[in-house]
PDB file of C-alpha atoms in Angstrom:
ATOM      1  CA  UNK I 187       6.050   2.972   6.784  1.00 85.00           C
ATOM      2  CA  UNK I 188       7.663   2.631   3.103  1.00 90.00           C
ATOM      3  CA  UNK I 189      10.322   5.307   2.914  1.00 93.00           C
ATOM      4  CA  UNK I 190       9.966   4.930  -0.457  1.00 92.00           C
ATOM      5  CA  UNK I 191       6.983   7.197  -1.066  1.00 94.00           C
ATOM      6  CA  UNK I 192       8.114  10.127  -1.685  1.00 96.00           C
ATOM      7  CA  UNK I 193       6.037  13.581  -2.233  1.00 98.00           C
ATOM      8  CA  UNK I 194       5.305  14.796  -5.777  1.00 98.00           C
ATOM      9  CA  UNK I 195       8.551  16.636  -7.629  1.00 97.00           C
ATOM     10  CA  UNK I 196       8.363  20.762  -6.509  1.00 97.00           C
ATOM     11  CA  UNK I 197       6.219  19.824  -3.897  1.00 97.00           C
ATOM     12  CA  UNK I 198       7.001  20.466  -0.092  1.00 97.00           C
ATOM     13  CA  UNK I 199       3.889  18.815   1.077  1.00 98.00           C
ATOM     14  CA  UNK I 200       1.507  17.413  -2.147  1.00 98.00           C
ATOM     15  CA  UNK I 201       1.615  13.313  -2.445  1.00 97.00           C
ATOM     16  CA  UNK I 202      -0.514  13.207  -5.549  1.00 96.00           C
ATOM     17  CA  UNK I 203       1.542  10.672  -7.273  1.00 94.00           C
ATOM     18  CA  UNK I 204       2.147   8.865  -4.603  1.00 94.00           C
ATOM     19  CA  UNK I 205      -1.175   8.404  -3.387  1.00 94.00           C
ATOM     20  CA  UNK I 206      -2.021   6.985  -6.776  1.00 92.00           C
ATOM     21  CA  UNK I 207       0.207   4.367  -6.956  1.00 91.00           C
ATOM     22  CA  UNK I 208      -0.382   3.365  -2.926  1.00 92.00           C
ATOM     23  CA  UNK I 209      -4.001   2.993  -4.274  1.00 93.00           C
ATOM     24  CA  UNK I 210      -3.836   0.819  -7.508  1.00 94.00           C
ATOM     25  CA  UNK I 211      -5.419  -2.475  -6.848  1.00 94.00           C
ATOM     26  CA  UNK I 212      -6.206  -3.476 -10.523  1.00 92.00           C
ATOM     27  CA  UNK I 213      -2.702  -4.028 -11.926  1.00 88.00           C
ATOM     28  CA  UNK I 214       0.137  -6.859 -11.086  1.00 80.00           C
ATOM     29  CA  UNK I 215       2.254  -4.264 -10.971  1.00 81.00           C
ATOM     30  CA  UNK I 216       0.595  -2.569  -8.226  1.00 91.00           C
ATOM     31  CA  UNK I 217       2.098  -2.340  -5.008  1.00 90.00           C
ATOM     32  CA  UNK I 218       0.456  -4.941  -2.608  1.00 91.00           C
ATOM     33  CA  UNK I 219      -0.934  -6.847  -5.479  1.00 92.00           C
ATOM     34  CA  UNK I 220       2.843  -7.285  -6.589  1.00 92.00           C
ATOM     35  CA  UNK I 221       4.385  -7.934  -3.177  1.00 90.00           C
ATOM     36  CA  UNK I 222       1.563 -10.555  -2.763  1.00 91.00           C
ATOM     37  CA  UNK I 223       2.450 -12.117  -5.875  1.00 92.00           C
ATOM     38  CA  UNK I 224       6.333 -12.125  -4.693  1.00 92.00           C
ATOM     39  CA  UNK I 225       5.395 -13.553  -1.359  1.00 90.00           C
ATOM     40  CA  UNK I 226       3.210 -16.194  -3.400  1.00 92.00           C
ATOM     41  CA  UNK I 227       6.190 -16.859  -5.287  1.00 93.00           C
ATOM     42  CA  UNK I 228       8.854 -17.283  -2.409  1.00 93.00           C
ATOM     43  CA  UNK I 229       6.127 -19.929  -0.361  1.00 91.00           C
ATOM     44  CA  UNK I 230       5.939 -21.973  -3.339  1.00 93.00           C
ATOM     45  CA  UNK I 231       9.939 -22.130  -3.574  1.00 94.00           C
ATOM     46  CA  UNK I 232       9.593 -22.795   0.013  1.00 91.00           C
ATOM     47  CA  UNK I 233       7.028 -25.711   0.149  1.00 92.00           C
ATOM     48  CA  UNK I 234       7.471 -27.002  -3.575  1.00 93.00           C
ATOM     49  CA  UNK I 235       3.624 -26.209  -3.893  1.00 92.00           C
ATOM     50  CA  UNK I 236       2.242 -23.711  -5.868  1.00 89.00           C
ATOM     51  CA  UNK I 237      -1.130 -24.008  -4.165  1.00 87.00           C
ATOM     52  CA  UNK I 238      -0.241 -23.062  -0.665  1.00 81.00           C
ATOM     53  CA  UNK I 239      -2.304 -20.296   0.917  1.00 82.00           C
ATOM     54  CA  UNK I 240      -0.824 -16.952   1.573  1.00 82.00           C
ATOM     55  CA  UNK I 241      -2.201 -14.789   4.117  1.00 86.00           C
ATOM     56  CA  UNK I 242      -1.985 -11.028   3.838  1.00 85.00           C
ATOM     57  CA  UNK I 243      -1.858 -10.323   6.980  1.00 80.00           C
ATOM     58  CA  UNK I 244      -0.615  -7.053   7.555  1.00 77.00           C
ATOM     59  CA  UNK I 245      -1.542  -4.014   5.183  1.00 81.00           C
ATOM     60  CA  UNK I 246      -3.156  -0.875   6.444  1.00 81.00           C
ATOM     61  CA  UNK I 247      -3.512   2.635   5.858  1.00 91.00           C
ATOM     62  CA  UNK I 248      -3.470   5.257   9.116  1.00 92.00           C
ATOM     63  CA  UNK I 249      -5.799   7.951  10.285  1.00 95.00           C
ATOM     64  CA  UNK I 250      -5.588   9.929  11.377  1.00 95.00           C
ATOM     65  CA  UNK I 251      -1.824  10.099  11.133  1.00 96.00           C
ATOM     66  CA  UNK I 252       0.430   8.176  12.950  1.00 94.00           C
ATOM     67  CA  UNK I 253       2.601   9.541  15.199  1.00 95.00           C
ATOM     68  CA  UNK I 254       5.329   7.176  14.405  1.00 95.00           C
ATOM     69  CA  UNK I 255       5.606   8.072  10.505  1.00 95.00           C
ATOM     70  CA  UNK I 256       8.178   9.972  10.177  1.00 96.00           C
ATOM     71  CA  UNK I 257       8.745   9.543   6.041  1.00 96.00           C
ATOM     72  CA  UNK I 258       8.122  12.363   3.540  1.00 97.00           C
ATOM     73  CA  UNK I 259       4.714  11.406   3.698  1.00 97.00           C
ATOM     74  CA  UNK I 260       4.126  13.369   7.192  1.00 97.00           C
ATOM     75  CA  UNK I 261       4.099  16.464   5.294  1.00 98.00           C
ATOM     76  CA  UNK I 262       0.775  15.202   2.996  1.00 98.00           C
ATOM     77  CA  UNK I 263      -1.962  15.767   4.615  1.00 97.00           C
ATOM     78  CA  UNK I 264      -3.913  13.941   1.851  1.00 98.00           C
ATOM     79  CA  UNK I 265      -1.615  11.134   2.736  1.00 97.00           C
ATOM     80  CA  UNK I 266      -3.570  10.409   6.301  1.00 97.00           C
ATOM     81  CA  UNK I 267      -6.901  11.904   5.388  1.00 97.00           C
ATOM     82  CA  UNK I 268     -10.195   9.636   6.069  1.00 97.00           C
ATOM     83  CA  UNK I 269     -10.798   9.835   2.627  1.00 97.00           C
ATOM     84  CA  UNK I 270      -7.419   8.205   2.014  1.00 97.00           C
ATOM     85  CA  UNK I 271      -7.923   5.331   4.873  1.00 96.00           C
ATOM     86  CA  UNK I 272     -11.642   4.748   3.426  1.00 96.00           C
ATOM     87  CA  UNK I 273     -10.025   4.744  -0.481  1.00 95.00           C
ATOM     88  CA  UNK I 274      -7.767   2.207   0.757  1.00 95.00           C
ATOM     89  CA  UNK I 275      -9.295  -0.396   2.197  1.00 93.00           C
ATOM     90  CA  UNK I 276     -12.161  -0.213  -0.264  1.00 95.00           C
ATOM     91  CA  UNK I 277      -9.967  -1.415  -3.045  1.00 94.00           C
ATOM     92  CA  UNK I 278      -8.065  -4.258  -1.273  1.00 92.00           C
ATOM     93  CA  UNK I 279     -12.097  -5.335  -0.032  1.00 92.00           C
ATOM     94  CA  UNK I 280     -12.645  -5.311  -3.781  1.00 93.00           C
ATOM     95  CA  UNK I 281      -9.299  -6.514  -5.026  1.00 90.00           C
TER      96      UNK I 281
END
């Protein structure tokens, strides 16, 4: 889990913000869209071959919620709701 999300400013348990941004799909600068593009980037240094496939093969979103995060995101409830798993994969299935 990305210890970098961090709940919204005043907030002891709201992830507004950063439910947004773990949800943008139509942007480079989005998160998985923009670590694909990195890892695109580093297997073409790699092989010399800009055309190589890259697999994403490990992206997810958990609920309920996982026992094992322990970021500030255990706090959002919103964070691990269904409606944030189903959210999730319906924009990388569209991205």
């Amino acid at each position: 889990f990305d210890p970098n999300w961090k709940l919204d400013a005043g907030s002891d348990d709201q992830c507004n913000n950063s439910l947004h941004s773990a949800m943008c799909w139509n942007s480079p600068s989005c998160v998985v869209p923009a670590t694909v593009a990195m890892a695109r980037r580093k297997a073409a240094q790699l092989t010399g071959n800009r055309g190589s496939k890259v697999w994403v093969g490990e992206t997810g979103w958990s609920s309920p919620k996982a026992t094992t995060l322990t970021t500030a995101m255990a706090d959002c409830s919103a964070w691990s709701s269904p409606s944030a798993l189903e959210r999730f994969y319906d924009g990388f299935l569209q991205w």
